[in-house]
Amino acid sequence: MIPALLAQIGLPLLIKAVGAGLDHIDNPIAKTAAEGLKQVEQAVSKGDVTPAQILDANRHTERMAEIELARDTETLKSVNRTIRTEVASEDAFVRRWRPSFGYAVALTWIMTMGAIAYAIILTPLQAPAIIAALVNTSPIWGIALGVLGVSVVKRSADKSSRNRIRY
């Protein structure tokens, strides 16, 4: 009785709330989805969609959530194993790849910017072409600085959690 009651109250309420939210978005796809949800709401209220069908849909949704949770859990386990292996390694470079990568990126950045400044000073007429060519290095720097940023944030989080454990 309770599942049937929840199916008749919970899903229609959810359909109504999501439909109302989508109806306020100024987008034709959102408007179409809102209209579709209104039709589902009407079908549920008329009894065209039975509580058993709603329960079956809920079971399917729960199963999909379980599958996604299991996948996310396995991903986190894999990342955790990788980090533990990195920390436990006797190889100094493996333990210190984050700072090594940071120093390498910083050195490369300094050398690149120095070379560009030097080229612009020596050949000022070529400055627009040099600066335009520099734009082509954006993807490379974006990836390198993105990896460096993630590494710094992760290392900061590691240190923060380690300090919390000590106190």
JSON list of N, CA, C and O in Angstrom, two decimals, residues 107-157:
[
{"chain": "A", "resi": 107, "resn": "LEU", "atom": "N", "xyz": [60.09, 26.41, -15.77]},
{"chain": "A", "resi": 107, "resn": "LEU", "atom": "CA", "xyz": [61.31, 26.66, -16.53]},
{"chain": "A", "resi": 107, "resn": "LEU", "atom": "C", "xyz": [60.98, 26.84, -18.02]},
{"chain": "A", "resi": 107, "resn": "LEU", "atom": "O", "xyz": [61.49, 27.76, -18.68]},
{"chain": "A", "resi": 108, "resn": "THR", "atom": "N", "xyz": [60.12, 25.99, -18.54]},
{"chain": "A", "resi": 108, "resn": "THR", "atom": "CA", "xyz": [59.73, 26.10, -19.95]},
{"chain": "A", "resi": 108, "resn": "THR", "atom": "C", "xyz": [59.00, 27.41, -20.22]},
{"chain": "A", "resi": 108, "resn": "THR", "atom": "O", "xyz": [59.24, 28.07, -21.23]},
{"chain": "A", "resi": 109, "resn": "TRP", "atom": "N", "xyz": [58.14, 27.80, -19.30]},
{"chain": "A", "resi": 109, "resn": "TRP", "atom": "CA", "xyz": [57.40, 29.06, -19.44]},
{"chain": "A", "resi": 109, "resn": "TRP", "atom": "C", "xyz": [58.38, 30.24, -19.47]},
{"chain": "A", "resi": 109, "resn": "TRP", "atom": "O", "xyz": [58.28, 31.11, -20.33]},
{"chain": "A", "resi": 110, "resn": "ILE", "atom": "N", "xyz": [59.33, 30.24, -18.54]},
{"chain": "A", "resi": 110, "resn": "ILE", "atom": "CA", "xyz": [60.31, 31.34, -18.48]},
{"chain": "A", "resi": 110, "resn": "ILE", "atom": "C", "xyz": [61.14, 31.39, -19.76]},
{"chain": "A", "resi": 110, "resn": "ILE", "atom": "O", "xyz": [61.34, 32.46, -20.34]},
{"chain": "A", "resi": 111, "resn": "MET", "atom": "N", "xyz": [61.59, 30.24, -20.22]},
{"chain": "A", "resi": 111, "resn": "MET", "atom": "CA", "xyz": [62.39, 30.20, -21.44]},
{"chain": "A", "resi": 111, "resn": "MET", "atom": "C", "xyz": [61.58, 30.68, -22.65]},
{"chain": "A", "resi": 111, "resn": "MET", "atom": "O", "xyz": [62.08, 31.45, -23.48]},
{"chain": "A", "resi": 112, "resn": "THR", "atom": "N", "xyz": [60.34, 30.25, -22.75]},
{"chain": "A", "resi": 112, "resn": "THR", "atom": "CA", "xyz": [59.49, 30.64, -23.88]},
{"chain": "A", "resi": 112, "resn": "THR", "atom": "C", "xyz": [59.23, 32.14, -23.86]},
{"chain": "A", "resi": 112, "resn": "THR", "atom": "O", "xyz": [59.40, 32.83, -24.88]},
{"chain": "A", "resi": 113, "resn": "MET", "atom": "N", "xyz": [58.84, 32.67, -22.71]},
{"chain": "A", "resi": 113, "resn": "MET", "atom": "CA", "xyz": [58.55, 34.10, -22.62]},
{"chain": "A", "resi": 113, "resn": "MET", "atom": "C", "xyz": [59.83, 34.94, -22.82]},
{"chain": "A", "resi": 113, "resn": "MET", "atom": "O", "xyz": [59.78, 36.00, -23.45]},
{"chain": "A", "resi": 114, "resn": "GLY", "atom": "N", "xyz": [60.96, 34.44, -22.33]},
{"chain": "A", "resi": 114, "resn": "GLY", "atom": "CA", "xyz": [62.23, 35.14, -22.55]},
{"chain": "A", "resi": 114, "resn": "GLY", "atom": "C", "xyz": [62.59, 35.18, -24.03]},
{"chain": "A", "resi": 114, "resn": "GLY", "atom": "O", "xyz": [63.01, 36.22, -24.55]},
{"chain": "A", "resi": 115, "resn": "ALA", "atom": "N", "xyz": [62.42, 34.04, -24.70]},
{"chain": "A", "resi": 115, "resn": "ALA", "atom": "CA", "xyz": [62.74, 33.98, -26.13]},
{"chain": "A", "resi": 115, "resn": "ALA", "atom": "C", "xyz": [61.81, 34.88, -26.93]},
{"chain": "A", "resi": 115, "resn": "ALA", "atom": "O", "xyz": [62.25, 35.58, -27.86]},
{"chain": "A", "resi": 116, "resn": "ILE", "atom": "N", "xyz": [60.57, 34.93, -26.57]},
{"chain": "A", "resi": 116, "resn": "ILE", "atom": "CA", "xyz": [59.62, 35.79, -27.28]},
{"chain": "A", "resi": 116, "resn": "ILE", "atom": "C", "xyz": [59.97, 37.26, -27.05]},
{"chain": "A", "resi": 116, "resn": "ILE", "atom": "O", "xyz": [59.98, 38.06, -28.00]},
{"chain": "A", "resi": 117, "resn": "ALA", "atom": "N", "xyz": [60.24, 37.62, -25.81]},
{"chain": "A", "resi": 117, "resn": "ALA", "atom": "CA", "xyz": [60.61, 39.01, -25.52]},
{"chain": "A", "resi": 117, "resn": "ALA", "atom": "C", "xyz": [61.89, 39.38, -26.27]},
{"chain": "A", "resi": 117, "resn": "ALA", "atom": "O", "xyz": [61.98, 40.48, -26.86]},
{"chain": "A", "resi": 118, "resn": "TYR", "atom": "N", "xyz": [62.86, 38.50, -26.27]},
{"chain": "A", "resi": 118, "resn": "TYR", "atom": "CA", "xyz": [64.12, 38.75, -26.97]},
{"chain": "A", "resi": 118, "resn": "TYR", "atom": "C", "xyz": [63.88, 38.93, -28.47]},
{"chain": "A", "resi": 118, "resn": "TYR", "atom": "O", "xyz": [64.40, 39.86, -29.10]},
{"chain": "A", "resi": 119, "resn": "ALA", "atom": "N", "xyz": [63.04, 38.06, -29.07]},
{"chain": "A", "resi": 119, "resn": "ALA", "atom": "CA", "xyz": [62.75, 38.16, -30.50]},
{"chain": "A", "resi": 119, "resn": "ALA", "atom": "C", "xyz": [62.01, 39.44, -30.83]},
{"chain": "A", "resi": 119, "resn": "ALA", "atom": "O", "xyz": [62.29, 40.08, -31.86]},
{"chain": "A", "resi": 120, "resn": "ILE", "atom": "N", "xyz": [61.11, 39.84, -29.98]},
{"chain": "A", "resi": 120, "resn": "ILE", "atom": "CA", "xyz": [60.36, 41.08, -30.23]},
{"chain": "A", "resi": 120, "resn": "ILE", "atom": "C", "xyz": [61.28, 42.30, -30.11]},
{"chain": "A", "resi": 120, "resn": "ILE", "atom": "O", "xyz": [61.18, 43.23, -30.91]},
{"chain": "A", "resi": 121, "resn": "ILE", "atom": "N", "xyz": [62.18, 42.27, -29.13]},
{"chain": "A", "resi": 121, "resn": "ILE", "atom": "CA", "xyz": [63.11, 43.40, -28.96]},
{"chain": "A", "resi": 121, "resn": "ILE", "atom": "C", "xyz": [64.06, 43.50, -30.14]},
{"chain": "A", "resi": 121, "resn": "ILE", "atom": "O", "xyz": [64.32, 44.58, -30.66]},
{"chain": "A", "resi": 122, "resn": "LEU", "atom": "N", "xyz": [64.57, 42.35, -30.61]},
{"chain": "A", "resi": 122, "resn": "LEU", "atom": "CA", "xyz": [65.51, 42.37, -31.74]},
{"chain": "A", "resi": 122, "resn": "LEU", "atom": "C", "xyz": [64.84, 42.67, -33.07]},
{"chain": "A", "resi": 122, "resn": "LEU", "atom": "O", "xyz": [65.45, 43.30, -33.94]},
{"chain": "A", "resi": 123, "resn": "THR", "atom": "N", "xyz": [63.62, 42.20, -33.26]},
{"chain": "A", "resi": 123, "resn": "THR", "atom": "CA", "xyz": [62.91, 42.41, -34.53]},
{"chain": "A", "resi": 123, "resn": "THR", "atom": "C", "xyz": [61.52, 42.97, -34.26]},
{"chain": "A", "resi": 123, "resn": "THR", "atom": "O", "xyz": [60.52, 42.25, -34.40]},
{"chain": "A", "resi": 124, "resn": "PRO", "atom": "N", "xyz": [61.43, 44.25, -33.88]},
{"chain": "A", "resi": 124, "resn": "PRO", "atom": "CA", "xyz": [60.12, 44.81, -33.52]},
{"chain": "A", "resi": 124, "resn": "PRO", "atom": "C", "xyz": [59.11, 44.79, -34.67]},
{"chain": "A", "resi": 124, "resn": "PRO", "atom": "O", "xyz": [57.90, 44.74, -34.41]},
{"chain": "A", "resi": 125, "resn": "LEU", "atom": "N", "xyz": [59.57, 44.80, -35.90]},
{"chain": "A", "resi": 125, "resn": "LEU", "atom": "CA", "xyz": [58.63, 44.75, -37.02]},
{"chain": "A", "resi": 125, "resn": "LEU", "atom": "C", "xyz": [57.93, 43.39, -37.11]},
{"chain": "A", "resi": 125, "resn": "LEU", "atom": "O", "xyz": [56.84, 43.27, -37.69]},
{"chain": "A", "resi": 126, "resn": "GLN", "atom": "N", "xyz": [58.57, 42.37, -36.57]},
{"chain": "A", "resi": 126, "resn": "GLN", "atom": "CA", "xyz": [57.99, 41.02, -36.58]},
{"chain": "A", "resi": 126, "resn": "GLN", "atom": "C", "xyz": [57.11, 40.76, -35.35]},
{"chain": "A", "resi": 126, "resn": "GLN", "atom": "O", "xyz": [56.55, 39.66, -35.23]},
{"chain": "A", "resi": 127, "resn": "ALA", "atom": "N", "xyz": [56.97, 41.72, -34.46]},
{"chain": "A", "resi": 127, "resn": "ALA", "atom": "CA", "xyz": [56.22, 41.52, -33.21]},
{"chain": "A", "resi": 127, "resn": "ALA", "atom": "C", "xyz": [54.80, 41.02, -33.44]},
{"chain": "A", "resi": 127, "resn": "ALA", "atom": "O", "xyz": [54.37, 40.06, -32.77]},
{"chain": "A", "resi": 128, "resn": "PRO", "atom": "N", "xyz": [54.03, 41.61, -34.37]},
{"chain": "A", "resi": 128, "resn": "PRO", "atom": "CA", "xyz": [52.67, 41.09, -34.57]},
{"chain": "A", "resi": 128, "resn": "PRO", "atom": "C", "xyz": [52.65, 39.62, -35.00]},
{"chain": "A", "resi": 128, "resn": "PRO", "atom": "O", "xyz": [51.82, 38.84, -34.52]},
{"chain": "A", "resi": 129, "resn": "ALA", "atom": "N", "xyz": [53.56, 39.24, -35.87]},
{"chain": "A", "resi": 129, "resn": "ALA", "atom": "CA", "xyz": [53.62, 37.84, -36.32]},
{"chain": "A", "resi": 129, "resn": "ALA", "atom": "C", "xyz": [54.04, 36.91, -35.18]},
{"chain": "A", "resi": 129, "resn": "ALA", "atom": "O", "xyz": [53.51, 35.80, -35.04]},
{"chain": "A", "resi": 130, "resn": "ILE", "atom": "N", "xyz": [54.98, 37.37, -34.36]},
{"chain": "A", "resi": 130, "resn": "ILE", "atom": "CA", "xyz": [55.44, 36.56, -33.23]},
{"chain": "A", "resi": 130, "resn": "ILE", "atom": "C", "xyz": [54.30, 36.36, -32.23]},
{"chain": "A", "resi": 130, "resn": "ILE", "atom": "O", "xyz": [54.07, 35.24, -31.75]},
{"chain": "A", "resi": 131, "resn": "ILE", "atom": "N", "xyz": [53.61, 37.44, -31.93]},
{"chain": "A", "resi": 131, "resn": "ILE", "atom": "CA", "xyz": [52.50, 37.34, -30.98]},
{"chain": "A", "resi": 131, "resn": "ILE", "atom": "C", "xyz": [51.39, 36.47, -31.55]},
{"chain": "A", "resi": 131, "resn": "ILE", "atom": "O", "xyz": [50.78, 35.66, -30.84]},
{"chain": "A", "resi": 132, "resn": "ALA", "atom": "N", "xyz": [51.11, 36.60, -32.83]},
{"chain": "A", "resi": 132, "resn": "ALA", "atom": "CA", "xyz": [50.09, 35.75, -33.47]},
{"chain": "A", "resi": 132, "resn": "ALA", "atom": "C", "xyz": [50.50, 34.28, -33.42]},
{"chain": "A", "resi": 132, "resn": "ALA", "atom": "O", "xyz": [49.67, 33.39, -33.19]},
{"chain": "A", "resi": 133, "resn": "ALA", "atom": "N", "xyz": [51.79, 34.01, -33.61]},
{"chain": "A", "resi": 133, "resn": "ALA", "atom": "CA", "xyz": [52.28, 32.63, -33.54]},
{"chain": "A", "resi": 133, "resn": "ALA", "atom": "C", "xyz": [52.18, 32.09, -32.11]},
{"chain": "A", "resi": 133, "resn": "ALA", "atom": "O", "xyz": [51.96, 30.89, -31.91]},
{"chain": "A", "resi": 134, "resn": "LEU", "atom": "N", "xyz": [52.33, 32.97, -31.14]},
{"chain": "A", "resi": 134, "resn": "LEU", "atom": "CA", "xyz": [52.23, 32.56, -29.74]},
{"chain": "A", "resi": 134, "resn": "LEU", "atom": "C", "xyz": [50.84, 32.01, -29.42]},
{"chain": "A", "resi": 134, "resn": "LEU", "atom": "O", "xyz": [50.71, 31.11, -28.59]},
{"chain": "A", "resi": 135, "resn": "VAL", "atom": "N", "xyz": [49.84, 32.51, -30.12]},
{"chain": "A", "resi": 135, "resn": "VAL", "atom": "CA", "xyz": [48.48, 32.01, -29.91]},
{"chain": "A", "resi": 135, "resn": "VAL", "atom": "C", "xyz": [48.39, 30.52, -30.22]},
{"chain": "A", "resi": 135, "resn": "VAL", "atom": "O", "xyz": [47.64, 29.79, -29.57]},
{"chain": "A", "resi": 136, "resn": "ASN", "atom": "N", "xyz": [49.19, 30.05, -31.16]},
{"chain": "A", "resi": 136, "resn": "ASN", "atom": "CA", "xyz": [49.17, 28.63, -31.53]},
{"chain": "A", "resi": 136, "resn": "ASN", "atom": "C", "xyz": [49.68, 27.73, -30.42]},
{"chain": "A", "resi": 136, "resn": "ASN", "atom": "O", "xyz": [49.48, 26.52, -30.46]},
{"chain": "A", "resi": 137, "resn": "THR", "atom": "N", "xyz": [50.37, 28.28, -29.43]},
{"chain": "A", "resi": 137, "resn": "THR", "atom": "CA", "xyz": [50.86, 27.47, -28.31]},
{"chain": "A", "resi": 137, "resn": "THR", "atom": "C", "xyz": [49.83, 27.36, -27.19]},
{"chain": "A", "resi": 137, "resn": "THR", "atom": "O", "xyz": [50.06, 26.65, -26.21]},
{"chain": "A", "resi": 138, "resn": "SER", "atom": "N", "xyz": [48.70, 28.03, -27.32]},
{"chain": "A", "resi": 138, "resn": "SER", "atom": "CA", "xyz": [47.67, 28.02, -26.27]},
{"chain": "A", "resi": 138, "resn": "SER", "atom": "C", "xyz": [47.22, 26.61, -25.88]},
{"chain": "A", "resi": 138, "resn": "SER", "atom": "O", "xyz": [47.10, 26.33, -24.69]},
{"chain": "A", "resi": 139, "resn": "PRO", "atom": "N", "xyz": [46.93, 25.72, -26.83]},
{"chain": "A", "resi": 139, "resn": "PRO", "atom": "CA", "xyz": [46.51, 24.37, -26.40]},
{"chain": "A", "resi": 139, "resn": "PRO", "atom": "C", "xyz": [47.57, 23.65, -25.58]},
{"chain": "A", "resi": 139, "resn": "PRO", "atom": "O", "xyz": [47.25, 22.99, -24.58]},
{"chain": "A", "resi": 140, "resn": "ILE", "atom": "N", "xyz": [48.82, 23.78, -25.97]},
{"chain": "A", "resi": 140, "resn": "ILE", "atom": "CA", "xyz": [49.89, 23.12, -25.23]},
{"chain": "A", "resi": 140, "resn": "ILE", "atom": "C", "xyz": [49.98, 23.66, -23.80]},
{"chain": "A", "resi": 140, "resn": "ILE", "atom": "O", "xyz": [50.04, 22.91, -22.84]},
{"chain": "A", "resi": 141, "resn": "TRP", "atom": "N", "xyz": [49.97, 25.00, -23.69]},
{"chain": "A", "resi": 141, "resn": "TRP", "atom": "CA", "xyz": [50.06, 25.61, -22.36]},
{"chain": "A", "resi": 141, "resn": "TRP", "atom": "C", "xyz": [48.80, 25.35, -21.56]},
{"chain": "A", "resi": 141, "resn": "TRP", "atom": "O", "xyz": [48.86, 25.18, -20.33]},
{"chain": "A", "resi": 142, "resn": "GLY", "atom": "N", "xyz": [47.66, 25.31, -22.22]},
{"chain": "A", "resi": 142, "resn": "GLY", "atom": "CA", "xyz": [46.42, 25.02, -21.51]},
{"chain": "A", "resi": 142, "resn": "GLY", "atom": "C", "xyz": [46.44, 23.66, -20.84]},
{"chain": "A", "resi": 142, "resn": "GLY", "atom": "O", "xyz": [46.06, 23.50, -19.69]},
{"chain": "A", "resi": 143, "resn": "ILE", "atom": "N", "xyz": [46.93, 22.67, -21.57]},
{"chain": "A", "resi": 143, "resn": "ILE", "atom": "CA", "xyz": [47.02, 21.31, -21.01]},
{"chain": "A", "resi": 143, "resn": "ILE", "atom": "C", "xyz": [48.05, 21.26, -19.89]},
{"chain": "A", "resi": 143, "resn": "ILE", "atom": "O", "xyz": [47.78, 20.75, -18.80]},
{"chain": "A", "resi": 144, "resn": "ALA", "atom": "N", "xyz": [49.24, 21.80, -20.14]},
{"chain": "A", "resi": 144, "resn": "ALA", "atom": "CA", "xyz": [50.31, 21.75, -19.14]},
{"chain": "A", "resi": 144, "resn": "ALA", "atom": "C", "xyz": [49.90, 22.48, -17.87]},
{"chain": "A", "resi": 144, "resn": "ALA", "atom": "O", "xyz": [50.08, 21.96, -16.75]},
{"chain": "A", "resi": 145, "resn": "LEU", "atom": "N", "xyz": [49.35, 23.66, -18.00]},
{"chain": "A", "resi": 145, "resn": "LEU", "atom": "CA", "xyz": [48.96, 24.43, -16.82]},
{"chain": "A", "resi": 145, "resn": "LEU", "atom": "C", "xyz": [47.74, 23.82, -16.14]},
{"chain": "A", "resi": 145, "resn": "LEU", "atom": "O", "xyz": [47.61, 23.90, -14.91]},
{"chain": "A", "resi": 146, "resn": "GLY", "atom": "N", "xyz": [46.87, 23.17, -16.92]},
{"chain": "A", "resi": 146, "resn": "GLY", "atom": "CA", "xyz": [45.75, 22.47, -16.32]},
{"chain": "A", "resi": 146, "resn": "GLY", "atom": "C", "xyz": [46.20, 21.30, -15.46]},
{"chain": "A", "resi": 146, "resn": "GLY", "atom": "O", "xyz": [45.74, 21.11, -14.33]},
{"chain": "A", "resi": 147, "resn": "VAL", "atom": "N", "xyz": [47.13, 20.49, -15.98]},
{"chain": "A", "resi": 147, "resn": "VAL", "atom": "CA", "xyz": [47.67, 19.37, -15.21]},
{"chain": "A", "resi": 147, "resn": "VAL", "atom": "C", "xyz": [48.39, 19.89, -13.97]},
{"chain": "A", "resi": 147, "resn": "VAL", "atom": "O", "xyz": [48.23, 19.36, -12.86]},
{"chain": "A", "resi": 148, "resn": "LEU", "atom": "N", "xyz": [49.15, 20.95, -14.13]},
{"chain": "A", "resi": 148, "resn": "LEU", "atom": "CA", "xyz": [49.85, 21.55, -13.00]},
{"chain": "A", "resi": 148, "resn": "LEU", "atom": "C", "xyz": [48.86, 22.06, -11.96]},
{"chain": "A", "resi": 148, "resn": "LEU", "atom": "O", "xyz": [49.05, 21.84, -10.75]},
{"chain": "A", "resi": 149, "resn": "GLY", "atom": "N", "xyz": [47.79, 22.70, -12.40]},
{"chain": "A", "resi": 149, "resn": "GLY", "atom": "CA", "xyz": [46.79, 23.20, -11.47]},
{"chain": "A", "resi": 149, "resn": "GLY", "atom": "C", "xyz": [46.13, 22.09, -10.68]},
{"chain": "A", "resi": 149, "resn": "GLY", "atom": "O", "xyz": [45.96, 22.18, -9.47]},
{"chain": "A", "resi": 150, "resn": "VAL", "atom": "N", "xyz": [45.75, 21.02, -11.37]},
{"chain": "A", "resi": 150, "resn": "VAL", "atom": "CA", "xyz": [45.15, 19.87, -10.68]},
{"chain": "A", "resi": 150, "resn": "VAL", "atom": "C", "xyz": [46.14, 19.28, -9.68]},
{"chain": "A", "resi": 150, "resn": "VAL", "atom": "O", "xyz": [45.79, 18.94, -8.55]},
{"chain": "A", "resi": 151, "resn": "SER", "atom": "N", "xyz": [47.41, 19.18, -10.06]},
{"chain": "A", "resi": 151, "resn": "SER", "atom": "CA", "xyz": [48.42, 18.63, -9.17]},
{"chain": "A", "resi": 151, "resn": "SER", "atom": "C", "xyz": [48.60, 19.49, -7.93]},
{"chain": "A", "resi": 151, "resn": "SER", "atom": "O", "xyz": [48.72, 18.98, -6.82]},
{"chain": "A", "resi": 152, "resn": "VAL", "atom": "N", "xyz": [48.62, 20.80, -8.12]},
{"chain": "A", "resi": 152, "resn": "VAL", "atom": "CA", "xyz": [48.80, 21.71, -6.97]},
{"chain": "A", "resi": 152, "resn": "VAL", "atom": "C", "xyz": [47.59, 21.62, -6.05]},
{"chain": "A", "resi": 152, "resn": "VAL", "atom": "O", "xyz": [47.74, 21.52, -4.83]},
{"chain": "A", "resi": 153, "resn": "VAL", "atom": "N", "xyz": [46.40, 21.63, -6.61]},
{"chain": "A", "resi": 153, "resn": "VAL", "atom": "CA", "xyz": [45.20, 21.53, -5.78]},
{"chain": "A", "resi": 153, "resn": "VAL", "atom": "C", "xyz": [45.18, 20.20, -5.03]},
{"chain": "A", "resi": 153, "resn": "VAL", "atom": "O", "xyz": [44.88, 20.15, -3.84]},
{"chain": "A", "resi": 154, "resn": "LYS", "atom": "N", "xyz": [45.50, 19.11, -5.73]},
{"chain": "A", "resi": 154, "resn": "LYS", "atom": "CA", "xyz": [45.51, 17.79, -5.09]},
{"chain": "A", "resi": 154, "resn": "LYS", "atom": "C", "xyz": [46.54, 17.73, -3.98]},
{"chain": "A", "resi": 154, "resn": "LYS", "atom": "O", "xyz": [46.28, 17.23, -2.90]},
{"chain": "A", "resi": 155, "resn": "ARG", "atom": "N", "xyz": [47.73, 18.28, -4.23]},
{"chain": "A", "resi": 155, "resn": "ARG", "atom": "CA", "xyz": [48.78, 18.27, -3.21]},
{"chain": "A", "resi": 155, "resn": "ARG", "atom": "C", "xyz": [48.37, 19.12, -2.02]},
{"chain": "A", "resi": 155, "resn": "ARG", "atom": "O", "xyz": [48.60, 18.74, -0.88]},
{"chain": "A", "resi": 156, "resn": "SER", "atom": "N", "xyz": [47.73, 20.26, -2.27]},
{"chain": "A", "resi": 156, "resn": "SER", "atom": "CA", "xyz": [47.25, 21.10, -1.17]},
{"chain": "A", "resi": 156, "resn": "SER", "atom": "C", "xyz": [46.21, 20.36, -0.35]},
{"chain": "A", "resi": 156, "resn": "SER", "atom": "O", "xyz": [46.22, 20.43, 0.88]},
{"chain": "A", "resi": 157, "resn": "ALA", "atom": "N", "xyz": [45.32, 19.64, -1.02]},
{"chain": "A", "resi": 157, "resn": "ALA", "atom": "CA", "xyz": [44.30, 18.86, -0.31]},
{"chain": "A", "resi": 157, "resn": "ALA", "atom": "C", "xyz": [44.96, 17.75, 0.50]},
{"chain": "A", "resi": 157, "resn": "ALA", "atom": "O", "xyz": [44.56, 17.47, 1.63]}
]
